[in-house]
């Protein structure tokens, strides 16, 4: 039996006379070309699917390998809540550290009520897009998922009154925050395991950070306009183990009844920065606030 | 069996009667089909595929055609002259057309033997 292509120049073949079989598929060049193309296509499709999955909001995935979580328990006692304020200068960057004491952290959607005496410290938390005013990145409010995305790898979860900071594209804390009616938001990571993390924005602005310092949660604010790089480096040099950014620039925030440790500043009952009116139109204006459990 | 050799691809449809086909030569992925009226049609089909089509479609009288080497299919009815040493094959109806082709000595010798035997039967 011969194939139709199986003939030499010194041969003849009477067509129809011999039993000629069709060349098997696996002996045809185009068959293997097609197989190779399909394999390549499959690999490419899988590659793009997996890549896409990685880029999608994957907080629900239980991937703890790349997660670095700093657990800083908030000690709540029957003592009155207050904020410890401390100013320092690191690498010529003037910083203000605020440590809430005896207060419970939570997220807040909408403008904070400055008349609410239980609110002792307030910072804008997740960034808001200027175009559609949507929250940037995943955001969970009392267990309700209000926004998705991992545009920023840093995260903060508040579950059972405990703040946990980390840097990962996915973390089980996301699901836990939903299950336990907690809070979760994403921001730029600034310090990871004591090392400064670089971020894309290069402009200078007033910066705020949520940090874990010696097992305590503190906020660190720059008193001058700083680049992300300089601010993150200063925060890292401060000895912070983990830190994520809070909304900077002209963001709104306040502290109440600060216990000032710097002799140059005076105590204020309510000290705010920036102008809240500027953000009132933002539908998803959100804050991390510390509330006094006992007033 | 069909009266026609029908060849189709995504772009073309062409068919020939067995009597109109004189020979088909190969040019790589193309084949030139030469007909009695002196015409030549080039199609994007390999010679092996055309042989297969002839085998399938002209099964009743498929043995009118012979594959000679890698690059020729010839209608035996029009074999007029074979000279293996000169590697010369002339196809003609002795009336309207004459095609002078070249093939290997061995193939032409085998063709000559085949036709002699067929003639003697």
CSV table of C-alpha atoms in Angstrom, one decimal:
chain,number,residue,atom,x,y,z
A,1,UNK,CA,0.0,0.0,0.0
A,2,UNK,CA,1.3,3.4,-0.9
A,3,UNK,CA,0.4,6.9,-0.1
A,4,UNK,CA,-0.4,9.3,-2.9
A,5,UNK,CA,2.7,11.4,-2.1
A,6,UNK,CA,4.9,8.3,-1.8
A,7,UNK,CA,6.6,8.0,-5.2
A,8,UNK,CA,10.1,8.5,-6.5
A,9,UNK,CA,11.1,10.2,-9.8
A,10,UNK,CA,12.0,6.8,-11.3
A,11,UNK,CA,8.7,5.2,-10.5
A,12,UNK,CA,5.3,5.2,-12.2
A,13,UNK,CA,1.9,4.3,-10.8
A,14,UNK,CA,-1.2,3.5,-12.7
A,15,UNK,CA,-3.9,5.5,-10.9
A,16,UNK,CA,-6.8,3.4,-9.8
A,17,UNK,CA,-4.9,0.2,-10.3
A,18,UNK,CA,-3.1,0.1,-7.0
A,19,UNK,CA,-4.5,0.2,-3.6
A,20,UNK,CA,-3.5,3.5,-2.4
A,21,UNK,CA,-4.4,4.7,1.0
A,22,UNK,CA,-4.8,8.2,2.2
A,23,UNK,CA,-1.8,9.4,4.1
A,24,UNK,CA,-2.5,9.2,7.8
A,25,UNK,CA,-3.1,12.5,9.5
A,26,UNK,CA,-0.1,12.2,11.7
A,27,UNK,CA,2.2,11.9,8.7
A,28,UNK,CA,0.9,15.1,7.2
A,29,UNK,CA,3.0,18.3,7.9
A,30,UNK,CA,0.0,20.5,8.4
A,31,UNK,CA,-1.4,18.1,11.0
A,32,UNK,CA,1.6,18.7,13.3
A,33,UNK,CA,1.6,22.4,12.4
A,34,UNK,CA,-2.0,22.5,13.5
A,35,UNK,CA,-1.3,20.5,16.7
A,36,UNK,CA,1.6,22.8,17.5
A,37,UNK,CA,-0.5,25.9,16.9
A,38,UNK,CA,-3.3,24.6,19.1
A,39,UNK,CA,-0.9,23.8,21.9
A,40,UNK,CA,0.6,27.2,21.6
A,41,UNK,CA,-2.8,28.8,21.5
A,42,UNK,CA,-3.9,26.8,24.6
A,43,UNK,CA,-0.7,27.8,26.5
A,44,UNK,CA,-1.3,31.4,25.5
A,45,UNK,CA,-5.0,31.3,26.6
A,46,UNK,CA,-4.1,29.7,29.9
A,47,UNK,CA,-1.3,32.3,30.4
A,48,UNK,CA,-3.7,35.2,29.8
A,49,UNK,CA,-6.4,33.7,31.9
A,50,UNK,CA,-4.1,33.1,34.8
A,51,UNK,CA,-2.6,36.5,34.4
A,52,UNK,CA,-6.0,38.0,34.3
A,53,UNK,CA,-7.1,36.1,37.4
A,54,UNK,CA,-4.1,37.5,39.2
A,55,UNK,CA,-5.0,41.0,38.1
A,56,UNK,CA,-8.6,40.6,39.1
A,57,UNK,CA,-9.7,41.3,42.6
A,58,UNK,CA,-8.5,38.2,44.3
A,59,UNK,CA,-8.8,39.1,47.9
A,60,UNK,CA,-11.2,36.2,48.3
A,61,UNK,CA,-8.4,33.8,47.4
A,62,UNK,CA,-6.7,32.2,50.3
A,63,UNK,CA,-3.1,33.0,49.4
A,64,UNK,CA,-1.2,33.8,52.4
A,65,UNK,CA,2.2,33.2,51.1
A,66,UNK,CA,2.8,36.7,49.9
A,67,UNK,CA,0.9,38.3,52.7
A,68,UNK,CA,2.7,40.1,55.4
A,69,UNK,CA,0.3,41.0,58.2
A,70,UNK,CA,1.1,43.1,61.1
A,71,UNK,CA,-1.3,42.5,63.9
A,72,UNK,CA,-1.5,45.4,66.3
A,73,UNK,CA,-4.1,44.8,68.9
A,74,UNK,CA,-6.0,47.8,70.0
A,75,UNK,CA,-6.2,47.8,73.8
A,76,UNK,CA,-9.6,49.1,74.9
A,77,UNK,CA,-10.1,49.6,78.5
A,78,UNK,CA,-12.6,51.5,80.6
A,79,UNK,CA,-10.1,54.4,80.6
A,80,UNK,CA,-11.0,57.6,78.7
A,81,UNK,CA,-9.8,57.6,75.1
A,82,UNK,CA,-7.2,60.1,74.0
A,83,UNK,CA,-4.5,60.6,71.3
A,84,UNK,CA,-0.9,60.9,72.1
A,85,UNK,CA,0.9,63.3,69.7
A,86,UNK,CA,4.6,63.3,69.1
A,87,UNK,CA,6.6,65.3,66.6
A,88,UNK,CA,10.0,64.2,65.3
A,89,UNK,CA,12.3,64.7,62.4
A,90,UNK,CA,13.7,61.9,60.4
A,91,UNK,CA,16.0,62.5,57.4
A,92,UNK,CA,15.0,66.2,57.5
A,93,UNK,CA,11.4,65.1,57.2
A,94,UNK,CA,9.3,66.6,60.0
A,95,UNK,CA,6.8,64.0,61.1
A,96,UNK,CA,3.8,63.9,63.5
A,97,UNK,CA,2.9,60.7,65.2
A,98,UNK,CA,-0.5,60.2,66.6
A,99,UNK,CA,-1.3,57.2,68.8
A,100,UNK,CA,-4.9,56.6,69.7
A,101,UNK,CA,-5.3,55.1,73.2
A,102,UNK,CA,-8.4,53.3,74.5
A,103,UNK,CA,-10.2,53.8,71.3
A,104,UNK,CA,-11.8,51.4,68.8
A,105,UNK,CA,-11.0,51.8,65.1
A,106,UNK,CA,-13.5,51.5,62.4
A,107,UNK,CA,-14.3,52.8,58.9
A,108,UNK,CA,-16.8,55.4,58.2
A,109,UNK,CA,-18.6,56.3,55.0
A,110,UNK,CA,-19.5,59.9,54.6
A,111,UNK,CA,-18.5,62.9,56.5
A,112,UNK,CA,-17.6,62.4,60.2
A,113,UNK,CA,-19.7,64.2,62.7
A,114,UNK,CA,-17.3,66.5,64.5
A,115,UNK,CA,-19.9,67.1,67.2
A,116,UNK,CA,-19.7,63.4,68.0
A,117,UNK,CA,-17.4,63.6,71.1
A,118,UNK,CA,-16.6,59.9,70.8
A,119,UNK,CA,-14.6,60.4,67.7
A,120,UNK,CA,-11.1,61.2,68.8
A,121,UNK,CA,-9.1,60.6,65.6
A,122,UNK,CA,-10.1,60.6,62.0
A,123,UNK,CA,-8.1,60.2,58.7
A,124,UNK,CA,-9.3,59.7,55.2
A,125,UNK,CA,-8.7,56.1,54.4
A,126,UNK,CA,-9.1,54.8,50.8
A,127,UNK,CA,-8.5,57.1,47.9
A,128,UNK,CA,-11.4,58.1,45.7
A,129,UNK,CA,-11.3,58.4,41.9
A,130,UNK,CA,-11.6,62.0,40.8
A,131,UNK,CA,-13.6,61.1,37.7
A,132,UNK,CA,-16.4,59.0,39.1
A,133,UNK,CA,-15.8,59.3,42.8
A,134,UNK,CA,-15.6,55.5,43.2
A,135,UNK,CA,-13.4,54.0,45.9
A,136,UNK,CA,-10.0,52.8,44.6
A,137,UNK,CA,-9.5,49.2,45.4
A,138,UNK,CA,-11.3,46.7,47.6
A,139,UNK,CA,-13.4,48.3,50.3
A,140,UNK,CA,-15.5,46.4,52.9
A,141,UNK,CA,-17.8,48.3,55.3
A,142,UNK,CA,-19.3,46.3,58.1
A,143,UNK,CA,-19.0,43.1,56.1
A,144,UNK,CA,-20.4,44.6,53.0
A,145,UNK,CA,-18.2,44.7,49.9
A,146,UNK,CA,-18.6,48.2,48.4
A,147,UNK,CA,-15.6,48.1,46.0
A,148,UNK,CA,-13.3,45.6,44.4
A,149,UNK,CA,-9.8,45.7,43.0
A,150,UNK,CA,-6.2,45.5,44.0
A,151,UNK,CA,-4.8,48.6,42.3
A,152,UNK,CA,-2.8,49.1,45.5
A,153,UNK,CA,-1.2,46.2,47.2
A,154,UNK,CA,-1.3,47.6,50.7
A,155,UNK,CA,-4.3,46.8,52.9
A,156,UNK,CA,-5.8,47.4,56.2
A,157,UNK,CA,-8.4,45.2,57.8
A,158,UNK,CA,-10.3,45.9,61.0
A,159,UNK,CA,-11.9,42.9,62.5
A,160,UNK,CA,-13.2,42.8,66.0
A,161,UNK,CA,-11.7,46.1,66.7
A,162,UNK,CA,-8.2,45.0,65.7
A,163,UNK,CA,-6.2,46.6,62.9
A,164,UNK,CA,-4.1,44.4,60.7
A,165,UNK,CA,-1.8,45.9,58.1
A,166,UNK,CA,-0.3,44.0,55.2
A,167,UNK,CA,0.9,43.9,51.6
A,168,UNK,CA,-0.5,41.3,49.3
A,169,UNK,CA,-2.7,41.0,46.2
A,170,UNK,CA,-4.8,38.5,48.0
A,171,UNK,CA,-5.4,37.8,51.7
A,172,UNK,CA,-7.8,35.7,53.7
A,173,UNK,CA,-8.4,38.8,55.8
A,174,UNK,CA,-10.6,40.0,53.0
A,175,UNK,CA,-13.1,37.1,53.4
A,176,UNK,CA,-12.7,37.3,57.2
A,177,UNK,CA,-13.7,40.9,57.1
A,178,UNK,CA,-16.8,40.0,55.2
A,179,UNK,CA,-17.7,37.0,57.4
A,180,UNK,CA,-17.1,38.9,60.7
A,181,UNK,CA,-18.7,42.2,59.5
A,182,UNK,CA,-15.4,43.9,59.7
A,183,UNK,CA,-13.7,46.5,57.6
A,184,UNK,CA,-11.1,46.4,54.8
A,185,UNK,CA,-9.5,48.9,52.5
A,186,UNK,CA,-6.5,49.2,50.2
A,187,UNK,CA,-3.8,51.8,49.9
A,188,UNK,CA,-0.3,52.2,48.8
A,189,UNK,CA,2.1,50.1,50.8
A,190,UNK,CA,4.9,52.2,52.3
A,191,UNK,CA,6.8,49.9,54.6
A,192,UNK,CA,6.9,46.1,54.4
A,193,UNK,CA,8.9,44.1,57.0
A,194,UNK,CA,10.8,47.2,57.9
A,195,UNK,CA,11.8,48.0,54.4
A,196,UNK,CA,10.6,51.0,52.4
A,197,UNK,CA,8.3,50.2,49.5
A,198,UNK,CA,8.5,52.5,46.4
A,199,UNK,CA,5.4,53.7,44.7
A,200,UNK,CA,4.7,55.3,41.4
A,201,UNK,CA,3.4,58.7,42.4
A,202,UNK,CA,6.4,61.2,42.4
A,203,UNK,CA,4.7,64.4,43.3
A,204,UNK,CA,5.1,66.1,46.7
A,205,UNK,CA,2.2,66.4,49.0
A,206,UNK,CA,1.3,66.2,52.6
A,207,UNK,CA,1.5,62.5,53.5
A,208,UNK,CA,-0.3,60.4,56.0
A,209,UNK,CA,0.4,56.8,56.9
A,210,UNK,CA,-1.1,54.1,59.1
A,211,UNK,CA,1.7,52.2,60.7
A,212,UNK,CA,2.5,49.4,63.1
A,213,UNK,CA,5.2,50.6,65.4
A,214,UNK,CA,6.4,48.3,68.1
A,215,UNK,CA,3.1,46.5,68.2
A,216,UNK,CA,1.1,49.6,68.3
A,217,UNK,CA,-1.0,51.3,65.6
A,218,UNK,CA,0.0,54.8,65.0
A,219,UNK,CA,-0.6,57.4,62.3
A,220,UNK,CA,2.4,59.3,60.9
A,221,UNK,CA,1.9,62.5,59.0
A,222,UNK,CA,4.4,64.7,57.2
A,223,UNK,CA,4.3,68.3,58.3
A,224,UNK,CA,5.7,69.4,55.0
A,225,UNK,CA,5.0,68.3,51.5
A,226,UNK,CA,7.0,65.2,50.7
A,227,UNK,CA,7.4,62.8,47.9
A,228,UNK,CA,6.2,59.2,48.5
A,229,UNK,CA,9.8,58.0,48.4
A,230,UNK,CA,11.1,60.4,51.0
A,231,UNK,CA,8.1,60.0,53.3
A,232,UNK,CA,8.2,56.2,53.1
A,233,UNK,CA,11.9,56.2,53.8
A,234,UNK,CA,11.4,58.4,56.8
A,235,UNK,CA,8.6,56.2,58.1
A,236,UNK,CA,10.8,53.1,57.6
A,237,UNK,CA,13.7,54.8,59.3
A,238,UNK,CA,11.4,55.6,62.2
A,239,UNK,CA,11.4,52.0,62.9
A,240,UNK,CA,8.0,51.1,61.6
A,241,UNK,CA,7.5,47.5,60.8
A,242,UNK,CA,4.6,47.9,58.4
A,243,UNK,CA,2.8,50.9,57.0
A,244,UNK,CA,0.3,51.8,54.3
A,245,UNK,CA,-0.6,55.2,53.1
A,246,UNK,CA,-3.7,57.1,54.0
A,247,UNK,CA,-5.2,59.7,51.7
A,248,UNK,CA,-2.8,62.6,51.5
A,249,UNK,CA,-2.7,66.0,50.0
A,250,UNK,CA,-5.6,68.1,51.0
A,251,UNK,CA,-7.4,65.2,52.8
A,252,UNK,CA,-9.4,65.9,55.8
A,253,UNK,CA,-8.9,64.6,59.3
A,254,UNK,CA,-8.9,65.7,62.9
A,255,UNK,CA,-7.9,64.7,66.4
A,256,UNK,CA,-9.6,65.5,69.6
A,257,UNK,CA,-8.1,66.1,73.0
A,258,UNK,CA,-4.6,65.4,72.0
A,259,UNK,CA,-2.1,64.7,74.8
A,260,UNK,CA,0.7,66.7,73.3
A,261,UNK,CA,4.2,65.6,74.0
A,262,UNK,CA,5.9,68.4,72.1
A,263,UNK,CA,6.5,71.5,74.1
A,264,UNK,CA,6.1,73.7,71.0
A,265,UNK,CA,2.5,72.9,70.4
A,266,UNK,CA,-0.5,73.4,72.5
A,267,UNK,CA,-3.4,71.1,73.3
A,268,UNK,CA,-6.5,71.5,71.3
A,269,UNK,CA,-9.9,70.1,71.8
A,270,UNK,CA,-10.4,69.6,68.1
A,271,UNK,CA,-7.6,70.0,65.7
A,272,UNK,CA,-8.3,69.5,62.0
A,273,UNK,CA,-6.3,69.7,58.9
A,274,UNK,CA,-7.6,70.8,55.4
A,275,UNK,CA,-11.1,71.8,54.6
A,276,UNK,CA,-13.9,69.2,54.7
A,277,UNK,CA,-16.1,71.2,52.4
A,278,UNK,CA,-13.8,70.4,49.5
A,279,UNK,CA,-14.7,66.7,49.7
A,280,UNK,CA,-18.4,67.0,50.5
A,281,UNK,CA,-19.4,66.3,47.0
A,282,UNK,CA,-17.6,63.0,47.0
A,283,UNK,CA,-20.2,60.3,47.5
A,284,UNK,CA,-17.7,57.7,48.7
A,285,UNK,CA,-15.8,59.8,51.1
A,286,UNK,CA,-14.5,57.4,53.7
A,287,UNK,CA,-12.5,57.6,56.9
A,288,UNK,CA,-10.7,55.5,59.4
A,289,UNK,CA,-11.8,56.8,62.8
A,290,UNK,CA,-11.0,55.8,66.3
A,291,UNK,CA,-14.0,56.0,68.7
A,292,UNK,CA,-13.9,56.2,72.4
A,293,UNK,CA,-15.6,53.3,74.1
A,294,UNK,CA,-16.0,55.3,77.3
A,295,UNK,CA,-16.5,59.0,77.2
B,1,UNK,CA,-18.5,7.5,-10.5
B,2,UNK,CA,-18.4,11.0,-11.7
B,3,UNK,CA,-17.9,12.1,-15.3
B,4,UNK,CA,-15.8,14.9,-14.1
B,5,UNK,CA,-12.7,15.5,-12.1
B,6,UNK,CA,-13.8,18.2,-9.8
B,7,UNK,CA,-11.3,20.3,-7.8
B,8,UNK,CA,-12.4,22.8,-5.3
B,9,UNK,CA,-10.8,24.9,-2.7
B,10,UNK,CA,-11.9,27.9,-0.6
B,11,UNK,CA,-11.5,30.2,-3.6
B,12,UNK,CA,-12.1,28.1,-6.7
B,13,UNK,CA,-14.2,25.4,-8.3
B,14,UNK,CA,-13.0,23.8,-11.5
B,15,UNK,CA,-13.8,20.5,-13.3
B,16,UNK,CA,-12.6,18.6,-16.3
B,17,UNK,CA,-13.8,15.6,-18.2
B,18,UNK,CA,-11.4,12.7,-18.3
B,19,UNK,CA,-11.1,13.1,-22.1
B,20,UNK,CA,-10.1,16.7,-21.8
B,21,UNK,CA,-7.2,16.1,-19.5
B,22,UNK,CA,-3.8,15.6,-21.2
B,23,UNK,CA,-1.4,15.9,-18.3
B,24,UNK,CA,-0.9,17.6,-15.0
B,25,UNK,CA,2.5,18.8,-13.9
B,26,UNK,CA,3.6,19.8,-10.4
B,27,UNK,CA,5.1,23.1,-9.4
B,28,UNK,CA,5.5,22.7,-5.7
B,29,UNK,CA,2.2,23.5,-4.0
B,30,UNK,CA,0.7,24.4,-7.4
B,31,UNK,CA,-0.4,22.1,-10.2
B,32,UNK,CA,-0.7,23.0,-13.9
B,33,UNK,CA,-3.5,21.2,-15.6
B,34,UNK,CA,-3.0,21.0,-19.4
B,35,UNK,CA,-6.1,20.2,-21.5
B,36,UNK,CA,-6.7,19.1,-25.1
B,37,UNK,CA,-7.5,22.6,-26.3
B,38,UNK,CA,-4.0,23.7,-25.4
B,39,UNK,CA,-5.2,25.4,-22.2
B,40,UNK,CA,-3.4,25.4,-18.9
B,41,UNK,CA,-5.0,26.1,-15.6
B,42,UNK,CA,-2.9,26.6,-12.5
B,43,UNK,CA,-4.5,25.6,-9.2
B,44,UNK,CA,-3.4,25.7,-5.6
B,45,UNK,CA,-3.5,22.0,-5.1
B,46,UNK,CA,-0.6,19.5,-4.8
B,47,UNK,CA,-0.2,16.8,-7.4
B,48,UNK,CA,-0.7,14.0,-4.8
B,49,UNK,CA,-4.1,15.5,-3.9
B,50,UNK,CA,-5.1,15.5,-7.6
B,51,UNK,CA,-4.0,11.9,-7.9
B,52,UNK,CA,-6.2,11.1,-5.0
B,53,UNK,CA,-9.1,12.9,-6.6
B,54,UNK,CA,-8.6,11.1,-9.8
B,55,UNK,CA,-8.4,7.8,-7.9
B,56,UNK,CA,-11.7,8.6,-6.1
B,57,UNK,CA,-13.7,10.3,-8.9
B,58,UNK,CA,-12.5,8.3,-12.0
B,59,UNK,CA,-12.4,5.0,-10.3
B,60,UNK,CA,-14.1,3.3,-13.2
B,61,UNK,CA,-11.6,4.5,-15.7
B,62,UNK,CA,-9.0,5.8,-13.4
B,63,UNK,CA,-6.4,3.6,-14.9
B,64,UNK,CA,-6.3,5.9,-17.9
B,65,UNK,CA,-4.0,8.0,-15.9
B,66,UNK,CA,-0.5,7.3,-14.7
B,67,UNK,CA,1.6,9.1,-12.1
B,68,UNK,CA,5.1,9.5,-13.4
B,69,UNK,CA,7.6,10.4,-10.7
B,70,UNK,CA,6.9,13.2,-8.4
B,71,UNK,CA,5.9,15.8,-10.9
B,72,UNK,CA,3.6,14.3,-13.6
B,73,UNK,CA,0.2,12.8,-14.1
B,74,UNK,CA,-0.4,11.7,-17.7
B,75,UNK,CA,-3.5,10.6,-19.6
B,76,UNK,CA,-2.4,7.3,-21.2
B,77,UNK,CA,-4.7,7.8,-24.1
B,78,UNK,CA,-2.5,10.6,-25.3
B,79,UNK,CA,0.9,9.0,-25.0
B,80,UNK,CA,2.3,9.2,-28.5
B,81,UNK,CA,6.0,8.8,-28.2
B,82,UNK,CA,8.4,7.5,-25.5
B,83,UNK,CA,12.2,7.6,-25.7
B,84,UNK,CA,13.7,6.6,-22.3
B,85,UNK,CA,17.3,7.3,-23.3
B,86,UNK,CA,16.4,10.8,-24.4
B,87,UNK,CA,14.1,11.1,-21.4
B,88,UNK,CA,11.4,12.3,-23.8
B,89,UNK,CA,7.7,11.8,-23.7
B,90,UNK,CA,5.4,13.2,-26.3
B,91,UNK,CA,1.7,13.5,-25.7
B,92,UNK,CA,-0.5,14.1,-28.7
B,93,UNK,CA,-3.8,13.3,-30.3
B,94,UNK,CA,-2.0,13.6,-33.6
B,95,UNK,CA,-4.3,16.2,-34.6
B,96,UNK,CA,-4.7,19.3,-32.5
B,97,UNK,CA,-2.0,19.3,-29.8
B,98,UNK,CA,1.4,18.0,-29.1
B,99,UNK,CA,3.2,18.3,-25.7
B,100,UNK,CA,6.8,17.3,-25.3
B,101,UNK,CA,7.7,16.4,-21.7
B,102,UNK,CA,10.7,15.2,-19.9
B,103,UNK,CA,10.9,12.4,-17.3
B,104,UNK,CA,13.5,10.1,-15.8
B,105,UNK,CA,14.8,7.2,-17.9
B,106,UNK,CA,13.7,4.6,-15.4
B,107,UNK,CA,10.2,6.0,-15.2
B,108,UNK,CA,9.9,6.2,-19.0
B,109,UNK,CA,11.2,2.7,-19.4
B,110,UNK,CA,8.6,1.4,-17.0
B,111,UNK,CA,5.9,3.3,-18.8
B,112,UNK,CA,7.1,1.9,-22.1
B,113,UNK,CA,7.0,-1.6,-20.6
B,114,UNK,CA,3.6,-1.1,-19.2
B,115,UNK,CA,2.1,0.1,-22.5
B,116,UNK,CA,3.8,-2.7,-24.4
B,117,UNK,CA,2.3,-5.3,-22.1
B,118,UNK,CA,-1.1,-3.6,-22.2
B,119,UNK,CA,-0.9,-3.6,-26.0
B,120,UNK,CA,-0.1,-7.2,-26.1
B,121,UNK,CA,-3.0,-8.3,-24.0
